[in-house]
Structures are given as C-alpha cells and as structure tokens.
Short mmCIF file of C-alpha atoms and ligand atoms in Angstrom, two decimals:
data_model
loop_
_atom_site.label_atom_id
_atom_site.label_comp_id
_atom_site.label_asym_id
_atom_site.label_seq_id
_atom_site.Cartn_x
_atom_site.Cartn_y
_atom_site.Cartn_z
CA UNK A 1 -4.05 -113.06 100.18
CA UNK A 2 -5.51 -111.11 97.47
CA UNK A 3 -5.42 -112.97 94.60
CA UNK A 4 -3.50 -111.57 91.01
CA UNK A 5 -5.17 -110.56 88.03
CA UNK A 6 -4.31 -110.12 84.85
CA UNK A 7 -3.59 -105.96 83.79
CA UNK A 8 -6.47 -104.09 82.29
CA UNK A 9 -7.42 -104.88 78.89
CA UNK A 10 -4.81 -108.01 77.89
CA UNK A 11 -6.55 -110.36 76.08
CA UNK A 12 -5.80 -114.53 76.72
CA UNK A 13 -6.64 -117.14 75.69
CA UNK A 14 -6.87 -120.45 77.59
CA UNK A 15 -8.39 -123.82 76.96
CA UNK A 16 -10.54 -124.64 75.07
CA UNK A 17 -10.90 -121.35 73.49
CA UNK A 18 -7.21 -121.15 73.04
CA UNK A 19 -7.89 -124.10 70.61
CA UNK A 20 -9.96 -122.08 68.48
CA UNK A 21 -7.50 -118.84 68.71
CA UNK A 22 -4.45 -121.00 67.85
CA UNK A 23 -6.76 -122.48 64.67
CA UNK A 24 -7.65 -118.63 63.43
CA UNK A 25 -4.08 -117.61 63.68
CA UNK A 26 -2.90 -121.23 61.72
CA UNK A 27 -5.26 -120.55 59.14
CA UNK A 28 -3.77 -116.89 58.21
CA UNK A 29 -0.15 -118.29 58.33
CA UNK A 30 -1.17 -121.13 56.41
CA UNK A 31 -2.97 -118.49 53.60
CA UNK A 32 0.32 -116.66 53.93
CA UNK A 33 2.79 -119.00 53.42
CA UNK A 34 1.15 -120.87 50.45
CA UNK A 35 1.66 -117.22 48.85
CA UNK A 36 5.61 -117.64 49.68
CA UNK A 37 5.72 -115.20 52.60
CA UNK A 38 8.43 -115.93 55.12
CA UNK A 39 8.49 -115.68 58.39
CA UNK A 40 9.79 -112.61 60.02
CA UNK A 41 10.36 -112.95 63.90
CA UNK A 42 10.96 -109.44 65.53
CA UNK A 43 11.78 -108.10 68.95
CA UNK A 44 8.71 -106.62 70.53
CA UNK A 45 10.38 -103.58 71.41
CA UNK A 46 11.65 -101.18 69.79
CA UNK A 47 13.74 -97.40 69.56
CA UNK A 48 10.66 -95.37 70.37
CA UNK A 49 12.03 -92.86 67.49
CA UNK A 50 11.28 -95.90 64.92
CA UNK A 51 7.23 -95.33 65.77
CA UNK A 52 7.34 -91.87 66.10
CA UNK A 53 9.09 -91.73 62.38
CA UNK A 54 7.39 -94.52 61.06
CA UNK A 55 3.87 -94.47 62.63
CA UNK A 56 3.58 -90.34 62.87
CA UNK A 57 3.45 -88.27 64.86
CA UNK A 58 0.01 -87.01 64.27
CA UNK A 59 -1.65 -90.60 64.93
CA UNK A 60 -3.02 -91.53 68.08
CA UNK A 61 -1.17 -94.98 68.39
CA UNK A 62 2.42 -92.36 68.65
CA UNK A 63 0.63 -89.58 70.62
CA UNK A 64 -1.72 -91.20 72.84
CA UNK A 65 -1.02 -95.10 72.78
CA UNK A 66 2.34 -96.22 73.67
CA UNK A 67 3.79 -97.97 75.79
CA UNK A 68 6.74 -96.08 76.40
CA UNK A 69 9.58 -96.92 79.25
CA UNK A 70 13.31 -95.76 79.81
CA UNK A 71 15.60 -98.61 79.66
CA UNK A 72 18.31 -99.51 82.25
CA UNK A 73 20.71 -97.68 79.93
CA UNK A 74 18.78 -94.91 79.46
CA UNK A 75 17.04 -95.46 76.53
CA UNK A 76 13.90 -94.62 74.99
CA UNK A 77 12.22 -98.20 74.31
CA UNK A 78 8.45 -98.49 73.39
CA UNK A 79 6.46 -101.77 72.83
CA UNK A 80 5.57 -102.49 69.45
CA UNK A 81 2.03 -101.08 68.63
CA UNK A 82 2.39 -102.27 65.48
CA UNK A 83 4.25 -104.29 62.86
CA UNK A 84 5.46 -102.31 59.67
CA UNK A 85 7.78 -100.24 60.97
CA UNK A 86 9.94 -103.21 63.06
CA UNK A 87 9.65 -105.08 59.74
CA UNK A 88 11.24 -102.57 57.53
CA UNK A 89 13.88 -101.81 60.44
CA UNK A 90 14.87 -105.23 59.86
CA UNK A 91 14.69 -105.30 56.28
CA UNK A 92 17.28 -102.25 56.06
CA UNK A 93 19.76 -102.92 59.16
CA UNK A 94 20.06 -106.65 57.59
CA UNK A 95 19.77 -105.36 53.88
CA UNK A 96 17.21 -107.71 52.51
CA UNK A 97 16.36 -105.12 50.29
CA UNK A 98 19.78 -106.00 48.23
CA UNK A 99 18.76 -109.39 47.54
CA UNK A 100 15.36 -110.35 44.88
CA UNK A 101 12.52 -108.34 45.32
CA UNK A 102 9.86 -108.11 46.68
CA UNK A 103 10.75 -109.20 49.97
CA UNK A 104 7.62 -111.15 51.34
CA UNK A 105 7.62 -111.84 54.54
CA UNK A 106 5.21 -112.49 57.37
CA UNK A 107 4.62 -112.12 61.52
CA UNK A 108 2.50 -112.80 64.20
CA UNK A 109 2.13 -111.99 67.55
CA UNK A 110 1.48 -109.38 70.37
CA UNK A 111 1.17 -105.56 69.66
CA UNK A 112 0.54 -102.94 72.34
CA UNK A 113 -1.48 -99.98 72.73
CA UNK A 114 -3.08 -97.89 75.66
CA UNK A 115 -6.51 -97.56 74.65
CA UNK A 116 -9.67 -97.88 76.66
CA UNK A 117 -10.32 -101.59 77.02
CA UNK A 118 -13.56 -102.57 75.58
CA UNK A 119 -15.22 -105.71 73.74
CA UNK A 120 -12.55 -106.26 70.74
CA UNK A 121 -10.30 -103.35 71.74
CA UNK A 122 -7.20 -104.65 74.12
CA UNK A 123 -4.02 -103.33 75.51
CA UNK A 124 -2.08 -106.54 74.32
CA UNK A 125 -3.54 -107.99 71.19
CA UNK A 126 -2.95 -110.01 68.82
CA UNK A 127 -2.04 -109.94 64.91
CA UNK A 128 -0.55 -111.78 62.04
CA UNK A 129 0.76 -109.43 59.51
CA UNK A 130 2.04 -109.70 55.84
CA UNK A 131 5.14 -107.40 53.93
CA UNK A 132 5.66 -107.53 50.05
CA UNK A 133 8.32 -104.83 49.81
CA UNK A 134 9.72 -103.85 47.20
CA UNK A 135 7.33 -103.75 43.90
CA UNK A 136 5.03 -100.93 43.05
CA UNK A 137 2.99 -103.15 41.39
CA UNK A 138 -0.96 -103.20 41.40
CA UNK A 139 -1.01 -106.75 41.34
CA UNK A 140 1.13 -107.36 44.45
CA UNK A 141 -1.36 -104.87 46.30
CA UNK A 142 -4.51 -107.46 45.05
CA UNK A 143 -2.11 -110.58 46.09
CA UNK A 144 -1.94 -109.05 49.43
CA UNK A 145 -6.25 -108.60 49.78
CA UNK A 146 -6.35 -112.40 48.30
CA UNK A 147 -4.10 -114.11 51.05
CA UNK A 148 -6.19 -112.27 53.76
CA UNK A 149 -9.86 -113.21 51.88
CA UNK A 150 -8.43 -116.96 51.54
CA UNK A 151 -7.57 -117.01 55.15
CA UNK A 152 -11.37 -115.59 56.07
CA UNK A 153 -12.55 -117.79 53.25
CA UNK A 154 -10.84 -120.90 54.81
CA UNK A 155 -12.46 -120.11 58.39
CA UNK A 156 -15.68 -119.74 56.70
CA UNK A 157 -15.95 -116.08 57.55
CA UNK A 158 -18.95 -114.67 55.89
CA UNK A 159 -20.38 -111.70 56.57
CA UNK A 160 -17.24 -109.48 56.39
CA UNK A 161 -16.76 -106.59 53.98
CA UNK A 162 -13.74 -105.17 52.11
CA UNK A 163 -13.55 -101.64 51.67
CA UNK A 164 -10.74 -99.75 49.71
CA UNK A 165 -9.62 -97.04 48.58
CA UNK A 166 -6.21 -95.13 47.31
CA UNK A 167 -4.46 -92.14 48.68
CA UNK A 168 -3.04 -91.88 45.17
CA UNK A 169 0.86 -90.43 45.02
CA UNK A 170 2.73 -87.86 46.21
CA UNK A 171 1.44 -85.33 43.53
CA UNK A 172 -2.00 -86.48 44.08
CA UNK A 173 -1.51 -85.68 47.49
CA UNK A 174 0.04 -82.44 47.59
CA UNK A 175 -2.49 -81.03 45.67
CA UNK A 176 -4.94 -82.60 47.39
CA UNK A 177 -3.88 -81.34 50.83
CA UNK A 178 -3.19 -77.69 49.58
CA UNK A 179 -6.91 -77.63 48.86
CA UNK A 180 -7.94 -79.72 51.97
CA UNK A 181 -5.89 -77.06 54.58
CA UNK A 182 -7.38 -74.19 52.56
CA UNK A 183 -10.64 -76.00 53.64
CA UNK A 184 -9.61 -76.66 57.00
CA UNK A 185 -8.43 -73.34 57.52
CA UNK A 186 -12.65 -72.06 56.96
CA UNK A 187 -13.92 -74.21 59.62
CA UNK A 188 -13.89 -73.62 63.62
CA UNK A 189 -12.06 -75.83 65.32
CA UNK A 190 -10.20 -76.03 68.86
CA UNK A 191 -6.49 -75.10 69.52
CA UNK A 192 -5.61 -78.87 69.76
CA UNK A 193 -7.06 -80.40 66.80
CA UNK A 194 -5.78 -77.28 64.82
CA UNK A 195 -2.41 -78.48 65.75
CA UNK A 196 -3.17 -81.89 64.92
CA UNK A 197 -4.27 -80.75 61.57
CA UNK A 198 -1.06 -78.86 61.18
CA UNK A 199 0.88 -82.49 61.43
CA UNK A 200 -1.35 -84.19 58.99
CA UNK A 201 -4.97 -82.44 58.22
CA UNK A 202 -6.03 -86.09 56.85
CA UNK A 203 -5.87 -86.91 61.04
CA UNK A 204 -8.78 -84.83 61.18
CA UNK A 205 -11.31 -87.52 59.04
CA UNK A 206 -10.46 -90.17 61.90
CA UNK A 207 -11.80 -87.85 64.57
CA UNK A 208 -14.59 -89.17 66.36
CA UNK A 209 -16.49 -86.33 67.94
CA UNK A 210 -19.80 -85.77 66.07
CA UNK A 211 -19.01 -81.68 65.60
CA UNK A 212 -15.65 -82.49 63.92
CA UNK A 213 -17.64 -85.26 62.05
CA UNK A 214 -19.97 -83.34 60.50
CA UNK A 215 -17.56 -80.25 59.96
CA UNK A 216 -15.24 -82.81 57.69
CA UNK A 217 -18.87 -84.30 55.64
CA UNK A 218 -17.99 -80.86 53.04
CA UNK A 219 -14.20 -81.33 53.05
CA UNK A 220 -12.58 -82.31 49.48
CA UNK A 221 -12.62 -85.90 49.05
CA UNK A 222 -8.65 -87.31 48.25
CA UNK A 223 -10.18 -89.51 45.37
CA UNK A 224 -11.25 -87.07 43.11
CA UNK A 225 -7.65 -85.93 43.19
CA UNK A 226 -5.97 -88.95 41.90
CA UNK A 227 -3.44 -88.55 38.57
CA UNK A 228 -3.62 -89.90 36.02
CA UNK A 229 -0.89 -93.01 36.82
CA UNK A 230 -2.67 -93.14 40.19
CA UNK A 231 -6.26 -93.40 39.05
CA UNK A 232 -4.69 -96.02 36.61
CA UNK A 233 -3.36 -98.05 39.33
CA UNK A 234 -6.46 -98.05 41.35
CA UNK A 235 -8.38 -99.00 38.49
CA UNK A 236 -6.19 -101.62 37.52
CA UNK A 237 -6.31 -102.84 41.81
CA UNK A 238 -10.08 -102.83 40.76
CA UNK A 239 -10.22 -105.15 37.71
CA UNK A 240 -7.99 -107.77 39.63
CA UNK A 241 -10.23 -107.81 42.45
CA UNK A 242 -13.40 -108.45 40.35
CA UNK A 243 -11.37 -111.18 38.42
CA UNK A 244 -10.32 -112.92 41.47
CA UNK A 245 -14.25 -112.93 42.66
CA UNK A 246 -13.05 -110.58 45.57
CA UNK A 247 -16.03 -108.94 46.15
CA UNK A 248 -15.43 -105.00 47.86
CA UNK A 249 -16.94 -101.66 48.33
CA UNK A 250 -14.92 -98.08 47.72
CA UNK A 251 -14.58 -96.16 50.89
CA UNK A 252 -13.96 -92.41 49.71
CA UNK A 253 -13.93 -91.99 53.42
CA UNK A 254 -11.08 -94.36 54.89
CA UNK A 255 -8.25 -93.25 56.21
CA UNK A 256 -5.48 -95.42 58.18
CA UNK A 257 -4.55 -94.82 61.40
CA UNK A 258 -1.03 -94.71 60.66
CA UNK A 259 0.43 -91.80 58.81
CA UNK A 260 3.16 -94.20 56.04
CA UNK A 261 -0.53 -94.89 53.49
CA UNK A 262 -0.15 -94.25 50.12
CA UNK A 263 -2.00 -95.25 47.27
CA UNK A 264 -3.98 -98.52 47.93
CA UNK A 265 -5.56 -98.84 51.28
CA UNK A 266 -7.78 -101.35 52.15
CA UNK A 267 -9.75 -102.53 55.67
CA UNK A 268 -11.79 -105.43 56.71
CA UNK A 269 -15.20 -104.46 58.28
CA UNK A 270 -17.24 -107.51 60.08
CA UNK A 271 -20.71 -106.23 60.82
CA UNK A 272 -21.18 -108.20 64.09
CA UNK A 273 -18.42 -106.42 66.20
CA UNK A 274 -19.85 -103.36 67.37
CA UNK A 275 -18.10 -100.52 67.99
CA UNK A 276 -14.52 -102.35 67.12
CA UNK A 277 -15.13 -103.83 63.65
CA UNK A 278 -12.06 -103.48 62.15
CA UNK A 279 -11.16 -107.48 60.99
CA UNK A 280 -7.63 -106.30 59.43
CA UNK A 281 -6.52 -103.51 57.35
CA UNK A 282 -3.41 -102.50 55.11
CA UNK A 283 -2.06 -100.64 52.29
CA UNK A 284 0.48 -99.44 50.29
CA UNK A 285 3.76 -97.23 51.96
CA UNK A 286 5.67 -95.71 49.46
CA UNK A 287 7.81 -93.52 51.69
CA UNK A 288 8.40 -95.50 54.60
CA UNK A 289 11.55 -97.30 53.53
CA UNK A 290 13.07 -94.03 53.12
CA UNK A 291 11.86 -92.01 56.34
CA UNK A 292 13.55 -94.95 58.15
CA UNK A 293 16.75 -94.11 56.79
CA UNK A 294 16.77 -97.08 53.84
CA UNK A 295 16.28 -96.87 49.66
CA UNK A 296 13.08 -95.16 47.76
CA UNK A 297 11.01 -98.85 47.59
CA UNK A 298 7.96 -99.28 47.67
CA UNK A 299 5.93 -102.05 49.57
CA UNK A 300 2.29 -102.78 50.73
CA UNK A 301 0.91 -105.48 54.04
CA UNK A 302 -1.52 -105.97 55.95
CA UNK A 303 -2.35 -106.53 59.68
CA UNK A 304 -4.79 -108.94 60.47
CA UNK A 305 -6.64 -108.68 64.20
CA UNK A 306 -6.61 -112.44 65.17
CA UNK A 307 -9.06 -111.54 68.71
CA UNK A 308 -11.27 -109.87 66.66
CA UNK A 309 -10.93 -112.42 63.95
CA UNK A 310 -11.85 -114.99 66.41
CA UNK A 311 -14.52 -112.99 67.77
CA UNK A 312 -16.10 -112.80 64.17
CA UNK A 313 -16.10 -116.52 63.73
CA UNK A 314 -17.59 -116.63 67.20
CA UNK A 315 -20.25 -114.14 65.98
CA UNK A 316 -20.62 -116.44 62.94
CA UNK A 317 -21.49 -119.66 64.90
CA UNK A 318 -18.51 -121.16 63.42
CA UNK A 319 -17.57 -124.78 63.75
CA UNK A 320 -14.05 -124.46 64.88
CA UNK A 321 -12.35 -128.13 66.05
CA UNK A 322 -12.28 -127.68 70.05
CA UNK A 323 -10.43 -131.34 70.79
CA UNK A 324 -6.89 -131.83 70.84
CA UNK A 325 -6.84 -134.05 67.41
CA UNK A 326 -5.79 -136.85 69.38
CA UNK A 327 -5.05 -140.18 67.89
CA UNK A 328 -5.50 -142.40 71.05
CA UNK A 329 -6.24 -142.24 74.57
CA UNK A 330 -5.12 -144.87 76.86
CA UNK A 331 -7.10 -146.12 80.07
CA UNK A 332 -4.75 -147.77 82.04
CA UNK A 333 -5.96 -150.16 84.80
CA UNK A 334 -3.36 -150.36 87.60
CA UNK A 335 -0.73 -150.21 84.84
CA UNK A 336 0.35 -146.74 84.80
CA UNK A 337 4.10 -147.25 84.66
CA UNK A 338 3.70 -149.47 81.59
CA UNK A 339 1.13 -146.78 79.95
CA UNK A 340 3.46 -143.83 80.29
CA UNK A 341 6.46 -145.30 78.80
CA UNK A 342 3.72 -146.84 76.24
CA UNK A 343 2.48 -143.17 75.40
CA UNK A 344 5.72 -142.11 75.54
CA UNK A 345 7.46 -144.54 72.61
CA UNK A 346 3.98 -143.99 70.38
CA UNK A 347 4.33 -140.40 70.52
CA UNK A 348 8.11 -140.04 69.32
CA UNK A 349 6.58 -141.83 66.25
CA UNK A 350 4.46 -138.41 65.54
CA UNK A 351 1.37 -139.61 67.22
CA UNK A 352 -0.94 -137.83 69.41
CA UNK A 353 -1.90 -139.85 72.55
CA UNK A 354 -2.89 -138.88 75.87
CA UNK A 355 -3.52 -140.98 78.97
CA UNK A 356 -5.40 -141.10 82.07
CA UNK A 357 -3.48 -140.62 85.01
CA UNK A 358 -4.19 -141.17 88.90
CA UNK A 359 -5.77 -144.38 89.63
CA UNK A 360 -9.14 -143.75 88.02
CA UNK A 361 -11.85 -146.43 87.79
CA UNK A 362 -12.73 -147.64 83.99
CA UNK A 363 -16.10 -145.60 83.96
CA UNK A 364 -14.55 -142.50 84.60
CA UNK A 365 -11.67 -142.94 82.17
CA UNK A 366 -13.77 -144.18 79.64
CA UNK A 367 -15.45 -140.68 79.83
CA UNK A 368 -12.13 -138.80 79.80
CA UNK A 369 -11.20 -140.57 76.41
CA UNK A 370 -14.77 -139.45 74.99
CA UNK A 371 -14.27 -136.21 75.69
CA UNK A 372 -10.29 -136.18 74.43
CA UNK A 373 -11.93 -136.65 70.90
CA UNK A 374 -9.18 -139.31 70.03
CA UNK A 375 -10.35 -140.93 67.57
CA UNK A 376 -8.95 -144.05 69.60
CA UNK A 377 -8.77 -145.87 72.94
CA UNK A 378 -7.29 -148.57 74.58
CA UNK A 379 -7.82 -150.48 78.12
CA UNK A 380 -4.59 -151.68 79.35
CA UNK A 381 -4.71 -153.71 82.06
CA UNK A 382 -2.41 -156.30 83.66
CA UNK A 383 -3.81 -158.85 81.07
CA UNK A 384 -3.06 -156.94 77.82
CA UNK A 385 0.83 -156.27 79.22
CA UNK A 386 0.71 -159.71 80.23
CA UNK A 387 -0.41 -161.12 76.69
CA UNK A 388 0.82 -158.26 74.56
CA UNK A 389 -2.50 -157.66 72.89
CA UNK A 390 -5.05 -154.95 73.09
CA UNK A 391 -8.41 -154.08 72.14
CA UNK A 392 -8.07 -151.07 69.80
CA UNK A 393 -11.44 -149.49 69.63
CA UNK A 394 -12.67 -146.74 67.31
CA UNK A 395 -14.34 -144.17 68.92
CA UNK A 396 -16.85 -143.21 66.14
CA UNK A 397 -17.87 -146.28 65.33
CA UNK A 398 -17.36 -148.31 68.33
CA UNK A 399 -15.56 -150.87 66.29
CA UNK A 400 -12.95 -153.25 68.27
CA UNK A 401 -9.98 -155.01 66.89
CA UNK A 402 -7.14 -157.12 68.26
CA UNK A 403 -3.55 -155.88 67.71
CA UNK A 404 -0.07 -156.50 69.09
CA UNK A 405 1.73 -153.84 71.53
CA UNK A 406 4.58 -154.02 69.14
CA UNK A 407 2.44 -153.46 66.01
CA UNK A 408 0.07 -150.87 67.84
CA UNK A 409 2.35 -147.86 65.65
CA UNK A 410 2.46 -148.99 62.79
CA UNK A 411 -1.58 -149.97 63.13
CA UNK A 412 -1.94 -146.27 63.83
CA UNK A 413 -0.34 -144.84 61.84
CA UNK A 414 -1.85 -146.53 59.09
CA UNK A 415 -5.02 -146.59 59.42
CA UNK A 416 -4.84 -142.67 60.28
CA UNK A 417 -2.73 -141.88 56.93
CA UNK A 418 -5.25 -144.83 54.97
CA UNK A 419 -8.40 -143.98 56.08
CA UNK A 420 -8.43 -140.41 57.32
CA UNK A 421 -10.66 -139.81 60.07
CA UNK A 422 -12.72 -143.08 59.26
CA UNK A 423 -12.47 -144.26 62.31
P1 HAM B 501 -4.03 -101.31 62.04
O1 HAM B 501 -5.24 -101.00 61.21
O2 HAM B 501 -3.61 -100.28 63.04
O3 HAM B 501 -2.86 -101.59 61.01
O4 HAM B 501 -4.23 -102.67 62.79
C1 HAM B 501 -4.59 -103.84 62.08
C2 HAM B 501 -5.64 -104.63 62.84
O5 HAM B 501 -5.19 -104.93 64.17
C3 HAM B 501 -6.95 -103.89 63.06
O6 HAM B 501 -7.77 -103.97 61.92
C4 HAM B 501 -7.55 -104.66 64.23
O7 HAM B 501 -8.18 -105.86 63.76
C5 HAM B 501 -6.32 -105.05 65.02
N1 HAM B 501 -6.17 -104.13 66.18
C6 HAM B 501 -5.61 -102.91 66.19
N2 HAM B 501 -5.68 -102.38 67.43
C7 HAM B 501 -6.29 -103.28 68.22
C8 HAM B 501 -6.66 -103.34 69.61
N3 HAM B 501 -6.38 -102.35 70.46
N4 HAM B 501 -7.30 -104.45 70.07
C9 HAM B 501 -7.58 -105.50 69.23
N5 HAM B 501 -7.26 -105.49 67.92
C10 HAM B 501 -6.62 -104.41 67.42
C11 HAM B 501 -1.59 -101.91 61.36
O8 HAM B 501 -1.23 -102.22 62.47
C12 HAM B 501 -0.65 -101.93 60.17
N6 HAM B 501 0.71 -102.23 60.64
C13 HAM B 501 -1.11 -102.91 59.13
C14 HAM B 501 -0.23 -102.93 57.92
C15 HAM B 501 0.72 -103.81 57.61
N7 HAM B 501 -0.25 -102.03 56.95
C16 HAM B 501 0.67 -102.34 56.06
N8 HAM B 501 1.28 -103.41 56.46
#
C-alpha cells in the first residue's frame, strides 16, 4: 500500500528537532510573559469576512492565500492566516476593551497560507504573536520591539537586523497617497495590478516583478510625508530604541503585507535565510478595532515566525539543549514491574525519569541512560529491591553514592534544587 505523506508544504517537527522548536517557541512566551502579556487562545478558524475586512482585500494573504472552505451550514470559514484580526474579534465580542487598557495579550500556534512551499515558506506554520491594544503610545510600540529582541537575545540570535519605519497617520497618509496615485497614474502598468493599485496603491511596493520594481524606485517615499505629531512619534520610537541598546536600521521602503499598518512598522530580517528572511514583523493598527465593528483604539503586535526562527538559530550554529532534561534513568535488571511503579511514584513528585524497558542487557541500557542526558542513573536489580538500597550515580562525574529507595526523592530532589546541574 502506498504509504501517506504529509500535504505539501506543512512544516513538523519531530524528535529531536522538535526539542529545539518547542525551546524557540518557550523562549518568546517566556520574553512575553515577563512583559505581562496574557495568553490569548483562539479558534483557528474564522468568518472569512473577518480577513477580508481585517487583512484587505488588496493583500495577497486575502486574495491569493487562503484557505477558504464552506462549512456544513453553509458558511464561509477560512483558516487563520494570521493572528491580529482573531485577536481583536475576541477582544470586542468579549469586550476586553471595557476593562484597563492596554489589553496585552499573547498567542501561539499554526497559521495558514497557500503559498509556494519553499525553504522557510510553509502552508502551515508556525508563530507566537503579541497584542498591546489600546494605547497610542510610542513607548508601548518600543516595549513591543524589546520583548521580541529579548526573546532573540535569550536564544543567542545574532546576526538579525531590525528595520522600521512609520506609515505616519491618517493625514499623513491621505496626502501621501493623493500624490502617490497621481504618480501611479504616469507609469505603465497591466490591467491587474492597476486594479490592485486602485485597492491600496501602497500594494504596489510589495510587488516582486523586477519591471514593477524598478517603475516604484521614483515613486514618493511615505516618510517624507509624516506630520508633525507623526514625525514626533517616530522620533520619539527612535530615542527609546537607542536608549534600550536596540540597535535598528530605517527602511523608507517597508511595507506590511497586511493592509491594518499605521504609524510604526517594524520587521526582523536574518541574513542567513535566503529568499524567506523575514524573522517576525509588526506594527501599529490604528483603524482595525473599528473596521471590525469595535471602538476607535489603537494597538500595535507583532508576529514572530518560530520555523524560521528556528531555522536562524540553526543557521547560527546555536547550542540549543537536544535531551529531555531528565533527572534519572533507571536500568532495571529483570525488575521491570518494580521499576515502573518506581518511575511512576518519583515522577508524581515533579521529577523527570525515564526507564529502560524490554529485557535489555546492562551494556545496552547503560548506553540508553547516556544518551537520555539524565543527569542520573540507577541499576536496579533483584538485590537493590531486595535490600532497599541503590547505587545513585552521577552521570557527569561518574560519582556513586548509596541511598535508600524510600529516601531516593527527597535525595533528588535535593541535590537537583542544591546543586543545580552539579552533578
Ligand atoms: P506577517 O509579517 O504576515 O505578520 O507574519 C509574521 C511572521 O510570520 C513573518 O515575519 C514570518 O516569520 C512568519 N511567516 C509568515 N508567513 C509564513 C510562511 N508562509 N511560512 C513560514 N513563516 C511565515 C503578521 O502575521 C501580523 N499578524 C503580525 C502582527 C501582529 N502585526 C501586528 N500584530
């Protein structure tokens, strides 16, 4: 029989490398949480009318990229391409919006989009993704870029850049795009991308063909259109930065993908990745809350790409922990019963142990503990259940001592909270 595969373009992760994914995604919780973000845990569909208000319907991810399907009762669902819009869905239907602001909150997990598979670029991928809604302040928009370079910084991520720009405010941007379709308007283009350009003309900087490319190098640049309480802002996003040591570049050139940017905008470029080095990017959203039917807030996230994340560290030569953390490993000798029920009561006192199982001779268990990385092991054979007592041997060092079945917890556990990784 022909065996299954996975669909085109899902990425997985399995182990050992599913160690190192689940430590990359950890690490940006961990950055986000010790910044009081929440977690938010959303459906991963969605009314398809929620993307096509929220995302645009000039982007690619609405017109091209979902993953649309007709529900049994006839409704229009599509899986979540990306997180902003489900989060402020959420954040209106359940009116968190009445309570303190901002409302932080984070997610992670899959997204979805139909785009040619490549190295970095998958059907079903992976992000963790930050909210502060609620505050039109330039400091909030800095927090934001901190807990994402503290998560990078806490991988040891090094060779990434941060580029940012703003798209300034609504007045910056209306007369920025009469002036940019005035431009648009002198140029040749095809039927389609005129069209395109009718939805949203900034669309047309994100288009990848070299003609367009090099049609758009004289187009007016949004930055030099900033007012005055925009260029303020930006300026102000600026200073923070630099006092916070975060180093970054301005990219006159960025736009998002997604058509809800305003004002700060920011994306994280790692060098290494080819074609698909986007890290993470974010920005500020001042109209969204309102498109989706809520209040006139304000609020500003990120989305962080954890494959590609991982793939940078990869790219790196990153150390990233590959064992399981274990705290022991038993080899039992013709005392399996005992060892499982052993494992068993140790591990409902929070430790990590692991066993051999089948009837395995010492040598090769011996190797299986190596490779566990516990940090120890124990032979238990019909002796040690007979007397009680083991040898407890560190696996660093070698080191044996004596202990007691009964005290072999507590032993543990103290000398793991005492000494660390000592052992
Ligand atoms: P985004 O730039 O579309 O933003 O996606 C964020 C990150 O997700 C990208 O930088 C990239 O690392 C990863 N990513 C996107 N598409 C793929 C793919 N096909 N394969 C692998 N990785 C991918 C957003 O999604 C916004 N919701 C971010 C945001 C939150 N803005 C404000 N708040």
């Amino acid at each position: 029989m022909a065996k299954f595969q996975a669909p085109k373009g899902v990425s997985e992760y399995f182990p050992d490398r599913s160690t190192h994914f689940d430590f990359v995604r950890s690490n940006i919780i961990e950055s986000a949480a010790n910044a009081g973000y929440q977690l938010m845990e959303l459906p991963v569909f969605e009314d398809t009318e929620l993307f096509a208000r929220g995302v645009g319907e000039s982007t690619d991810v609405v017109r091209k990229e979902m993953y649309t399907f007709e529900d049994r009762g006839g409704r229009s669902i599509t899986l979540r391409p990306e997180g902003t819009a489900g989060v402020m869905r959420a954040v209106i239907e359940h009116n968190l919006d009445r309570g303190q602001l901002p409302v932080k909150v984070y997610y992670s997990g899959a997204f979805f989009r139909a785009e040619r598979p490549q190295a970095g670029r998958y059907r079903q991928f992976y992000q963790v993704g930050i909210e502060a809604i609620g505050l039109s302040d330039p400091r909030i928009d800095v927090e934001v870029i901190a807990v994402a370079h503290r998560a990078f910084a806490a991988l040891g991520l090094k060779r990434y850049h941060l580029e940012i720009t703003s798209l300034g405010d609504v007045k910056t941007r209306e007369n920025y795009l009469k002036d940019l379709r005035i431009y648009i308007a002198s140029i040749e283009l095809d039927e389609e991308t005129k069209a395109r350009a009718e939805l949203n003309p900034l669309r047309l900087f994100d288009d990848k063909r070299p003609e367009v490319k090099s049609l758009m190098e004289a187009a007016p640049i949004l930055l030099d259109y900033l007012t005055p309480e925009s260029a303020a802002d930006f300026a102000k996003v600026q200073d923070l930065l630099g006092a916070l040591d975060i180093p970054f570049h301005i990219n006159k050139r960025m736009v998002r993908g997604l058509d809800y940017y305003t004002g700060t905008a920011f994306e994280f470029v790692h060098p290494d990745l080819g074609a698909q080095s986007g890290i993470g990017g974010g920005g500020r959203y001042d109209g969204l809350m309102e498109q989706l039917g809520g209040q006139e807030l304000s609020g500003i996230g990120f989305g962080l790409g954890v494959d590609r994340i991982l793939l940078a560290c990869e790219a790196e030569g990153l150390g990233i922990p590959d064992d399981l953390g274990l705290d022991l490993y038993i080899v039992p000798l013709g005392t399996g019963d005992q060892a499982l029920a052993i494992a068993e009561s140790l591990r409902s006192r929070g430790l990590k142990v692991d066993l051999a199982f089948g009837e395995k001779a010492l040598k090769g268990a011996m190797k299986s503990a190596d490779k566990s990385g516990a940090k120890y092991s124990i032979v238990l054979g019909a002796d040690e259940i007979a007397s009680g007592v083991v040898s407890l041997k560190a696996m660093k060092s070698g080191a044996t001592d004596s202990v007691t079945l009964s005290a072999l917890a507590n032993e543990l556990i103290e000398r793991i909270t005492n000494y660390g990784d000592h052992s």
